[in-house]
Short mmCIF file of C-alpha atoms in Angstrom, two decimals:
data_model
loop_
_atom_site.label_atom_id
_atom_site.label_comp_id
_atom_site.label_asym_id
_atom_site.label_seq_id
_atom_site.Cartn_x
_atom_site.Cartn_y
_atom_site.Cartn_z
CA MET A 1013 0.00 0.00 0.00
CA ALA A 1014 1.35 3.38 -1.01
CA ARG A 1015 2.05 5.83 1.80
CA HIS A 1016 0.75 9.37 1.30
CA ILE A 1017 2.74 12.35 2.61
CA SER A 1018 0.55 15.02 4.16
CA ALA A 1019 0.81 18.60 2.94
CA ASN A 1020 1.87 19.72 6.42
CA ARG A 1021 4.80 17.35 6.35
CA LEU A 1022 5.67 18.32 2.79
CA TYR A 1023 5.83 22.01 3.72
CA GLU A 1024 7.24 21.28 7.23
CA LEU A 1025 4.30 22.87 9.04
CA PRO A 1026 2.98 21.95 12.52
CA PRO A 1027 0.28 19.21 12.44
CA ASP A 1028 -2.42 21.51 13.87
CA VAL A 1029 -2.09 23.94 10.93
CA LYS A 1030 -4.71 23.46 8.23
CA ILE A 1031 -3.87 24.47 4.67
CA ILE A 1032 -6.94 26.09 3.13
CA SER A 1033 -5.52 26.91 -0.29
CA SER A 1034 -2.28 26.63 -2.25
CA VAL A 1035 -1.47 28.83 -5.25
CA GLU A 1036 1.62 28.24 -7.38
CA HIS A 1037 3.23 30.95 -9.49
CA PRO A 1038 5.58 29.16 -11.92
CA GLY A 1039 6.83 32.36 -13.49
CA HIS A 1040 7.64 33.95 -10.12
CA GLU A 1041 8.93 30.69 -8.57
CA ARG A 1042 6.63 31.23 -5.63
CA ILE A 1043 4.02 29.25 -3.68
CA ASP A 1044 1.34 31.04 -1.65
CA LEU A 1045 -0.29 29.09 1.19
CA THR A 1046 -3.36 30.24 3.10
CA VAL A 1047 -3.63 28.51 6.48
CA GLU A 1048 -5.68 28.55 9.65
CA PHE A 1049 -4.99 27.15 13.12
CA THR A 1050 -6.38 27.06 16.62
CA PRO A 1051 -6.38 30.49 18.33
CA GLN A 1052 -3.35 31.06 20.55
CA GLY A 1053 -2.39 33.77 23.00
CA ARG A 1054 -5.27 33.63 25.48
CA ILE A 1055 -2.90 34.91 28.20
CA CYS A 1056 -2.50 38.69 28.44
CA PRO A 1057 1.22 39.60 28.15
CA LYS A 1058 0.66 42.70 30.33
CA CYS A 1059 -1.20 41.36 33.39
CA GLY A 1060 -1.16 37.59 32.83
CA SER A 1061 -4.92 37.28 32.87
CA SER A 1062 -6.66 34.53 30.89
CA HIS A 1063 -9.90 36.53 30.57
CA CYS A 1064 -9.20 37.57 27.00
CA TRP A 1065 -11.34 37.43 23.92
CA ILE A 1066 -10.76 37.95 20.21
CA LYS A 1067 -11.38 41.58 19.36
CA GLU A 1068 -10.49 41.45 15.68
CA SER A 1069 -9.63 38.56 13.34
CA GLY A 1070 -9.99 40.14 9.94
CA LYS A 1071 -6.40 41.35 9.52
CA THR A 1072 -4.17 39.08 7.45
CA ARG A 1073 -0.42 38.63 7.78
CA THR A 1074 2.01 37.07 5.29
CA VAL A 1075 5.32 35.55 6.35
CA ARG A 1076 8.12 33.71 4.59
CA HIS A 1077 8.61 29.98 5.05
CA LEU A 1078 11.15 27.31 4.06
CA PRO A 1079 11.45 26.91 0.27
CA ALA A 1080 9.72 23.92 -1.29
CA ALA A 1081 10.25 22.39 -4.75
CA ASN A 1082 12.96 25.00 -5.37
CA ARG A 1083 10.41 27.80 -4.89
CA SER A 1084 9.95 30.38 -2.18
CA VAL A 1085 6.95 29.80 0.08
CA PHE A 1086 4.75 32.50 1.61
CA ILE A 1087 2.15 31.75 4.31
CA THR A 1088 -0.89 33.94 4.86
CA TYR A 1089 -3.03 33.66 8.00
CA LYS A 1090 -5.49 35.65 10.10
CA HIS A 1091 -3.55 37.76 12.58
CA ARG A 1092 -5.94 37.90 15.53
CA ARG A 1093 -6.11 40.78 17.99
CA TYR A 1094 -7.15 40.15 21.62
CA PHE A 1095 -8.74 42.27 24.32
CA CYS A 1096 -8.11 41.71 28.04
CA ASN A 1097 -11.17 42.12 30.27
CA ASP A 1098 -9.05 42.76 33.37
CA CYS A 1099 -6.54 45.43 32.27
CA HIS A 1100 -8.33 46.47 29.07
CA ALA A 1101 -5.14 46.05 27.04
CA THR A 1102 -5.15 44.96 23.41
CA TYR A 1103 -2.45 42.82 21.86
CA TYR A 1104 -1.81 40.71 18.78
CA GLU A 1105 -1.67 36.95 18.92
CA SER A 1106 1.79 35.42 19.29
CA VAL A 1107 2.13 32.22 17.26
CA ASP A 1108 4.69 29.75 18.57
CA TRP A 1109 5.93 28.62 15.13
CA ILE A 1110 6.24 32.15 13.69
CA SER A 1111 9.07 34.51 14.63
CA ASP A 1112 8.17 37.62 16.63
CA GLN A 1113 11.25 39.48 15.31
CA PHE A 1114 11.07 38.77 11.59
CA GLN A 1115 8.38 38.27 8.97
CA MET A 1116 9.21 34.56 8.70
CA THR A 1117 8.57 31.24 10.40
CA ASN A 1118 10.88 29.90 13.08
CA ALA A 1119 11.76 27.01 10.78
CA LEU A 1120 13.19 29.41 8.18
CA LEU A 1121 14.92 31.48 10.87
CA THR A 1122 16.52 28.34 12.28
CA ASP A 1123 17.68 27.20 8.85
CA ILE A 1124 19.32 30.57 8.18
CA CYS A 1125 21.09 30.46 11.56
CA LEU A 1126 22.34 26.94 10.88
CA GLN A 1127 23.70 27.95 7.49
CA LEU A 1128 25.52 30.89 9.06
CA THR A 1129 27.68 28.28 10.82
CA ASP A 1130 28.84 26.91 7.44
CA MET A 1131 31.72 28.25 5.36
CA VAL A 1132 29.41 29.88 2.81
CA SER A 1133 28.78 33.48 1.82
CA ILE A 1134 25.74 35.54 2.72
CA ARG A 1135 24.77 35.58 -0.96
CA ASP A 1136 24.85 31.78 -1.18
CA ILE A 1137 22.66 31.45 1.92
CA ALA A 1138 20.16 33.90 0.41
CA ARG A 1139 20.15 31.96 -2.86
CA ARG A 1140 19.48 28.66 -1.07
CA GLU A 1141 16.61 30.09 0.96
CA HIS A 1142 15.15 32.16 -1.92
CA ILE A 1143 15.45 35.38 0.06
CA THR A 1144 17.51 38.54 -0.26
CA PRO A 1145 21.00 38.98 1.29
CA ALA A 1146 19.58 41.86 3.36
CA ILE A 1147 17.32 39.41 5.22
CA VAL A 1148 20.29 37.16 6.03
CA ASN A 1149 22.23 40.20 7.27
CA ASP A 1150 19.29 41.17 9.49
CA VAL A 1151 19.36 37.70 11.06
CA LEU A 1152 23.13 37.97 11.55
CA ASN A 1153 22.72 41.37 13.20
CA MET A 1154 20.16 39.84 15.57
CA ILE A 1155 22.71 37.30 16.84
CA SER A 1156 24.68 38.53 19.85
CA ILE A 1157 27.89 36.79 20.93
CA GLY A 1158 29.57 38.23 23.98
CA ARG A 1159 32.95 37.77 25.59
CA PRO A 1160 33.71 34.18 26.70
CA GLU A 1161 32.91 33.43 30.32
CA SER A 1162 36.03 31.33 31.00
CA LEU A 1163 39.58 30.92 29.76
CA PRO A 1164 41.22 27.62 28.74
CA GLU A 1165 44.21 25.99 30.39
CA VAL A 1166 46.22 26.38 27.18
CA LEU A 1167 45.63 29.82 25.64
CA CYS A 1168 46.99 30.39 22.14
CA VAL A 1169 47.28 33.90 20.69
CA ASP A 1170 48.19 34.86 17.14
CA GLU A 1171 47.65 37.70 14.70
CA PHE A 1172 46.21 37.53 11.20
CA LYS A 1173 45.67 40.01 8.42
CA GLY A 1174 42.12 41.38 8.50
CA ASN A 1175 39.91 43.46 6.23
CA ALA A 1176 37.12 44.49 8.65
CA GLY A 1177 36.85 47.49 10.96
CA VAL A 1178 34.62 49.72 13.06
CA TRP A 1179 32.51 52.46 11.48
CA ASN A 1180 33.62 55.98 12.38
CA PRO A 1181 30.70 58.42 11.98
CA GLU A 1182 33.00 61.47 12.21
CA THR A 1183 35.11 60.52 9.19
CA GLY A 1184 32.43 58.48 7.42
CA ARG A 1185 34.89 55.62 6.98
CA TRP A 1186 35.69 52.19 8.40
CA ASP A 1187 38.58 52.34 10.89
CA LYS A 1188 40.49 49.23 9.87
CA HIS A 1189 43.59 47.79 11.49
CA LYS A 1190 46.07 45.85 9.40
CA PHE A 1191 46.24 42.95 11.84
CA LEU A 1192 43.55 41.36 14.01
CA CYS A 1193 44.01 38.86 16.84
CA ASN A 1194 42.53 35.43 17.43
CA LEU A 1195 42.33 33.57 20.76
CA THR A 1196 42.18 29.78 20.58
CA ASP A 1197 41.91 26.90 23.04
CA GLY A 1198 45.14 24.97 22.60
CA ASN A 1199 43.66 21.67 23.78
CA SER A 1200 40.41 21.59 21.80
CA GLY A 1201 41.47 23.79 18.87
CA VAL A 1202 38.28 25.87 19.21
CA LEU A 1203 38.29 29.59 18.44
CA ILE A 1204 37.44 31.51 21.63
CA ASP A 1205 37.29 35.10 20.44
CA VAL A 1206 38.50 37.55 17.79
CA LEU A 1207 39.85 40.98 18.73
CA PRO A 1208 40.08 44.03 16.44
CA VAL A 1209 43.71 44.95 17.28
CA ILE A 1210 46.91 43.33 18.56
CA ASN A 1211 47.87 46.35 20.66
CA GLY A 1212 49.34 45.31 24.02
CA LYS A 1213 47.29 47.82 26.03
CA TYR A 1214 44.06 46.67 24.39
CA LEU A 1215 44.85 43.00 25.09
CA ILE A 1216 45.66 43.74 28.74
CA ASP A 1217 42.40 45.68 29.18
CA TYR A 1218 40.51 42.81 27.53
CA PHE A 1219 42.01 40.04 29.66
CA LYS A 1220 41.73 42.01 32.90
CA LYS A 1221 37.97 42.00 32.49
CA PHE A 1222 38.23 38.36 33.57
CA PRO A 1223 38.55 37.77 37.33
CA LEU A 1224 42.03 37.03 38.66
CA GLU A 1225 40.96 33.52 39.67
CA GLU A 1226 39.92 32.84 36.10
CA ARG A 1227 43.22 34.16 34.73
CA ARG A 1228 45.14 31.99 37.21
CA LYS A 1229 43.65 28.91 35.50
CA VAL A 1230 45.71 29.59 32.36
CA LYS A 1231 48.74 27.30 32.66
CA PHE A 1232 50.31 27.83 29.22
CA PHE A 1233 50.38 30.94 27.03
CA CYS A 1234 51.39 30.07 23.44
CA CYS A 1235 52.40 32.79 20.98
CA ASP A 1236 55.03 33.82 18.46
CA MET A 1237 58.16 35.88 19.14
CA HIS A 1238 56.17 39.11 19.50
CA SER A 1239 57.41 41.04 22.54
CA GLY A 1240 53.94 42.56 23.05
CA PHE A 1241 52.42 39.11 23.57
CA MET A 1242 55.14 38.31 26.15
CA TYR A 1243 54.30 41.47 28.08
CA VAL A 1244 50.58 40.64 28.04
CA ALA A 1245 51.28 37.12 29.33
CA LYS A 1246 53.39 38.36 32.22
CA GLU A 1247 50.94 41.11 33.11
CA CYS A 1248 47.69 39.10 32.99
CA PHE A 1249 48.50 35.43 33.66
CA PRO A 1250 50.63 34.95 36.78
CA ASN A 1251 50.64 31.14 36.63
CA ALA A 1252 51.17 30.73 32.87
CA LEU A 1253 54.32 29.37 31.25
CA ILE A 1254 55.09 31.11 27.94
CA CYS A 1255 55.61 28.72 25.04
CA ILE A 1256 56.87 30.05 21.71
CA ASP A 1257 55.46 28.25 18.72
CA LEU A 1258 57.93 25.98 16.91
CA PHE A 1259 56.73 27.15 13.50
CA HIS A 1260 57.92 30.69 14.15
CA VAL A 1261 61.25 29.44 15.52
CA VAL A 1262 62.01 27.41 12.39
CA ASN A 1263 60.71 30.26 10.28
CA ARG A 1264 63.24 32.62 11.87
CA VAL A 1265 66.08 30.32 10.77
CA ASN A 1266 64.54 30.05 7.29
CA ILE A 1267 64.38 33.84 7.10
CA ALA A 1268 68.12 33.98 7.74
CA MET A 1269 68.65 31.63 4.78
CA ASP A 1270 66.47 33.85 2.57
CA GLN A 1271 68.35 36.98 3.69
CA ILE A 1272 71.71 35.47 2.74
CA ARG A 1273 70.42 34.28 -0.63
CA ARG A 1274 68.92 37.67 -1.47
CA ARG A 1275 72.07 39.51 -0.38
CA ILE A 1276 74.19 37.40 -2.69
CA GLN A 1277 71.69 37.80 -5.53
CA HIS A 1278 71.79 41.57 -5.05
CA GLU A 1279 75.59 41.51 -5.21
CA LEU A 1280 75.54 39.37 -8.35
CA SER A 1281 73.07 41.70 -10.05
CA LYS A 1282 75.58 44.57 -9.74
CA GLN A 1283 78.30 42.55 -11.47
CA LYS A 1284 78.05 42.77 -15.25
CA SER A 1285 79.52 39.45 -16.37
CA ALA A 1286 78.36 36.20 -17.88
CA ALA A 1287 79.45 34.21 -14.81
CA SER A 1288 77.50 36.44 -12.42
CA GLU A 1289 74.37 36.19 -14.58
CA GLU A 1290 74.68 32.40 -14.63
CA ASN A 1291 75.13 32.28 -10.84
CA TYR A 1292 72.20 34.64 -10.40
CA ARG A 1293 69.96 32.29 -12.40
CA LEU A 1294 71.29 29.38 -10.33
CA LEU A 1295 70.16 31.06 -7.10
CA LYS A 1296 66.86 32.30 -8.50
CA ASN A 1297 63.87 30.24 -7.25
CA SER A 1298 66.16 28.09 -5.10
CA ALA A 1299 64.53 28.90 -1.73
CA TYR A 1300 62.57 25.63 -1.67
CA ILE A 1301 65.70 23.56 -2.40
CA LEU A 1302 67.78 25.29 0.27
CA LYS A 1303 65.16 24.90 3.03
CA THR A 1304 64.15 21.27 2.45
CA LYS A 1305 65.05 18.89 5.27
CA GLU A 1306 67.58 16.22 4.27
CA ALA A 1307 65.34 13.39 5.46
CA ASN A 1308 62.40 14.64 3.36
CA LYS A 1309 64.15 15.12 0.02
CA ALA A 1310 63.14 11.79 -1.49
CA LYS A 1311 59.53 12.26 -0.41
CA LEU A 1312 59.14 15.90 -1.45
CA TRP A 1313 61.32 16.09 -4.54
CA GLY A 1314 60.22 12.81 -6.13
CA ILE A 1315 61.48 12.32 -9.69
CA LYS A 1316 63.29 15.68 -9.56
CA GLN A 1317 65.51 14.59 -6.68
CA ASP A 1318 68.69 14.03 -8.73
CA GLU A 1319 68.27 17.29 -10.65
CA ARG A 1320 67.66 19.35 -7.51
CA GLN A 1321 70.44 17.60 -5.58
CA GLU A 1322 72.90 18.50 -8.32
CA ARG A 1323 71.75 22.12 -8.29
CA LEU A 1324 72.01 22.22 -4.49
CA GLY A 1325 75.58 20.89 -4.66
CA GLN A 1326 76.58 23.63 -7.13
CA ILE A 1327 75.08 26.35 -4.89
CA LEU A 1328 76.83 25.08 -1.75
CA GLU A 1329 80.15 24.83 -3.59
CA LEU A 1330 79.98 28.35 -5.07
CA PHE A 1331 78.66 30.28 -2.05
CA PRO A 1332 80.33 29.61 1.35
CA ASP A 1333 77.84 31.74 3.31
CA ILE A 1334 74.91 29.74 1.99
CA SER A 1335 76.80 26.50 2.63
CA GLU A 1336 77.38 27.46 6.28
CA MET A 1337 73.75 28.52 6.73
CA TYR A 1338 72.57 25.29 5.09
CA ASP A 1339 74.59 23.22 7.60
CA ARG A 1340 73.26 25.22 10.55
CA LEU A 1341 69.68 24.88 9.28
CA GLN A 1342 69.94 21.11 8.86
CA GLU A 1343 71.48 20.82 12.34
CA PHE A 1344 68.61 22.82 13.81
CA LEU A 1345 65.98 20.66 12.09
CA VAL A 1346 67.63 17.56 13.60
CA ILE A 1347 67.45 19.19 17.05
CA VAL A 1348 63.75 19.93 16.52
CA ASP A 1349 63.06 16.26 15.75
CA GLU A 1350 64.92 15.02 18.84
CA LYS A 1351 62.57 13.10 21.16
CA SER A 1352 64.57 13.49 24.39
CA TYR A 1353 64.14 16.96 25.87
CA ALA A 1354 67.44 16.74 27.80
CA ILE A 1355 69.41 16.02 24.62
CA GLN A 1356 67.38 18.61 22.71
CA ARG A 1357 68.16 21.29 25.27
CA MET A 1358 71.89 20.46 25.32
CA GLU A 1359 72.19 20.36 21.52
CA PHE A 1360 70.27 23.63 21.19
CA GLY A 1361 72.77 25.32 23.53
CA ASN A 1362 75.69 23.97 21.49
CA TRP A 1363 74.00 25.16 18.28
CA LEU A 1364 73.59 28.66 19.69
CA ASP A 1365 77.28 28.75 20.65
CA ARG A 1366 78.35 27.71 17.13
CA THR A 1367 76.09 30.20 15.36
CA ALA A 1368 77.01 33.07 17.71
CA SER A 1369 80.67 32.92 16.55
CA SER A 1370 79.81 32.82 12.84
CA GLU A 1371 81.25 35.44 10.50
CA VAL A 1372 77.98 35.62 8.56
CA PRO A 1373 75.88 38.51 10.01
CA GLU A 1374 72.53 36.91 9.14
CA ILE A 1375 73.45 33.77 11.08
CA ARG A 1376 74.54 35.79 14.11
CA SER A 1377 71.30 37.78 14.01
CA ALA A 1378 69.16 34.64 13.96
CA SER A 1379 71.24 33.14 16.75
CA SER A 1380 70.82 36.29 18.87
CA THR A 1381 67.04 36.22 18.42
CA LEU A 1382 66.71 32.57 19.40
CA ARG A 1383 69.07 33.00 22.35
CA HIS A 1384 66.93 35.90 23.61
CA TRP A 1385 63.79 33.71 23.62
CA ARG A 1386 65.58 30.47 24.49
CA GLY A 1387 63.67 29.70 27.69
CA TYR A 1388 60.25 30.16 26.05
CA ILE A 1389 61.30 28.08 23.03
CA GLN A 1390 62.39 25.25 25.31
CA ASN A 1391 59.06 25.46 27.20
CA GLY A 1392 57.30 24.62 23.95
CA TRP A 1393 59.55 21.60 23.43
CA LYS A 1394 59.28 20.42 27.02
CA TYR A 1395 55.50 20.66 27.43
CA HIS A 1396 54.58 20.05 23.77
CA HIS A 1397 52.36 23.12 23.45
CA SER A 1398 52.32 25.54 20.55
CA SER A 1399 50.06 28.01 18.79
CA GLY A 1400 49.78 25.71 15.79
CA VAL A 1401 46.01 25.56 16.31
CA CYS A 1402 45.94 29.31 15.67
CA GLU A 1403 47.63 28.73 12.32
CA GLY A 1404 44.87 26.25 11.47
CA ILE A 1405 42.24 28.84 12.40
CA ASN A 1406 44.08 31.42 10.30
CA ASN A 1407 43.82 29.10 7.29
CA LYS A 1408 40.04 28.93 7.81
CA ILE A 1409 39.96 32.72 8.11
CA LYS A 1410 41.70 33.01 4.73
CA VAL A 1411 39.02 30.81 3.18
CA PHE A 1412 36.27 32.82 4.89
CA LYS A 1413 37.67 36.12 3.58
CA ARG A 1414 37.62 34.73 0.05
CA ILE A 1415 33.97 33.67 0.22
CA SER A 1416 32.72 36.64 2.24
CA PHE A 1417 33.41 39.21 -0.51
CA GLY A 1418 34.74 41.67 2.08
CA VAL A 1419 32.86 42.04 5.38
CA HIS A 1420 33.32 45.69 6.36
CA SER A 1421 31.86 45.43 9.89
CA PHE A 1422 34.28 43.85 12.36
CA GLU A 1423 31.39 42.76 14.61
CA ASN A 1424 29.76 40.79 11.78
CA PHE A 1425 33.19 39.43 10.79
CA ARG A 1426 33.74 38.28 14.38
CA LYS A 1427 30.28 36.72 14.71
CA ARG A 1428 30.63 34.72 11.50
CA LEU A 1429 34.05 33.41 12.53
CA LEU A 1430 32.80 32.38 15.98
CA LEU A 1431 29.75 30.71 14.44
CA ILE A 1432 31.98 28.79 12.01
CA CYS A 1433 35.03 28.01 14.17
CA GLY A 1434 33.92 28.81 17.71
CA PRO A 1435 32.29 26.94 20.60
CA ILE A 1436 28.74 27.70 19.39
CA GLN A 1437 27.78 24.41 17.77
CA LEU A 1438 24.20 24.51 16.49
CA VAL A 1439 22.52 21.20 15.75
CA ARG A 1440 19.12 20.40 14.30
CA SER A 1441 16.88 20.41 17.35
CA PRO A 1442 13.48 21.94 18.15
CA VAL A 1443 13.05 25.41 16.73
CA ASP A 1444 12.47 27.21 20.01
CA GLU A 1445 15.57 25.65 21.59
CA ILE A 1446 17.85 26.90 18.81
CA HIS A 1447 16.06 30.23 18.74
CA ASP A 1448 16.69 30.67 22.48
CA LYS A 1449 20.33 29.68 22.08
CA ILE A 1450 20.99 32.37 19.51
CA SER A 1451 18.78 35.31 20.34
CA GLY A 1452 19.04 34.87 24.11
CA THR A 1453 22.83 35.21 24.30
CA ASP A 1454 23.78 38.29 26.32
CA ASP A 1455 26.68 40.49 25.33
CA LYS A 1456 29.12 40.02 28.20
CA ALA A 1457 31.41 42.73 26.92
CA SER A 1458 28.74 45.38 27.41
#
């Protein structure tokens, strides 16, 4: 026996709603439903009395609903008005499956909110729901996400390049900062918050809004070699050990290699000879070859291994400074891979002593930087904590900026990122539960 699907289930309407008529507009890609349902709202919102009666039921109201059959759906119903016998107040009926804030059903509102947690643009969400981008922006503006109530045990901080700012009514422009800041839980990898600047004073003011007992719970503060982050950690988190991310440490050594290569290329470009031009071409686009770990050559170079190995040998033979830097880089990568912290610490000290006495200025500069932050670098090795999770969040932010077509408002930029990468995980549950989760969130920062 064939099973028939009711119209209510097809249009995802409550079972007590009766569809009186359905009109399809093929040219406009629209379906108009006229419905009726049992009167609701017998309780007066002003005095709480139940002695209310329908004063007027002739006014109609039309709201948007979830699309069906790839068409937008509009629902029309009688919007009843009540009169309270006790306080003589009049009020309109509040329907539990229709939003009080927007001209749409709660089902559509919930679906928009759920899609805001996906890595899709506002325009794509509007296209899926057969609505305008302005409606999606109105829903986004309704969402309020305040400051987090607690701080994680492992707090990771990193900056990223942003393109959103705060509107300045005096200048009529968006005040944008080149770099924004993200705060991430190092254990769970969840984005905690996004801040509009990386200024040390702003970060200190932000973190000091948390009680001292809450800030004492932070055991590890992971960041890059930015002195401002170190100052914030010492000022705000008395129990935290500072751990410098390994990526930035290795990157500092790689930068020294690039500086030497560019210096030599610049010197060769000034020499007008056939040999210098040939050597210049040999060094050009050789950064990848010079910074590849010895153990990974076969895996990364593949069929080009012999060709690149030959080119690497020529470079190391012709340029002593690059050869010395190459040896120091490979030694450092071996130290990084060392499993025993005691051996790692000892070898790192020996490496710093060797590089400090080098005649190459770029090597001495890199050695001086790493020696300055030596204790914090070794904390990262000892306790195996880093801000690598922030780099993963930054990669998601890059994708979001490409699909967002430029979000000018920092607040909307922050809300979308927290909805996508943050602790707010919306699941398909009853409409009112999700609605309460989103619209009932208080702004802690205010």
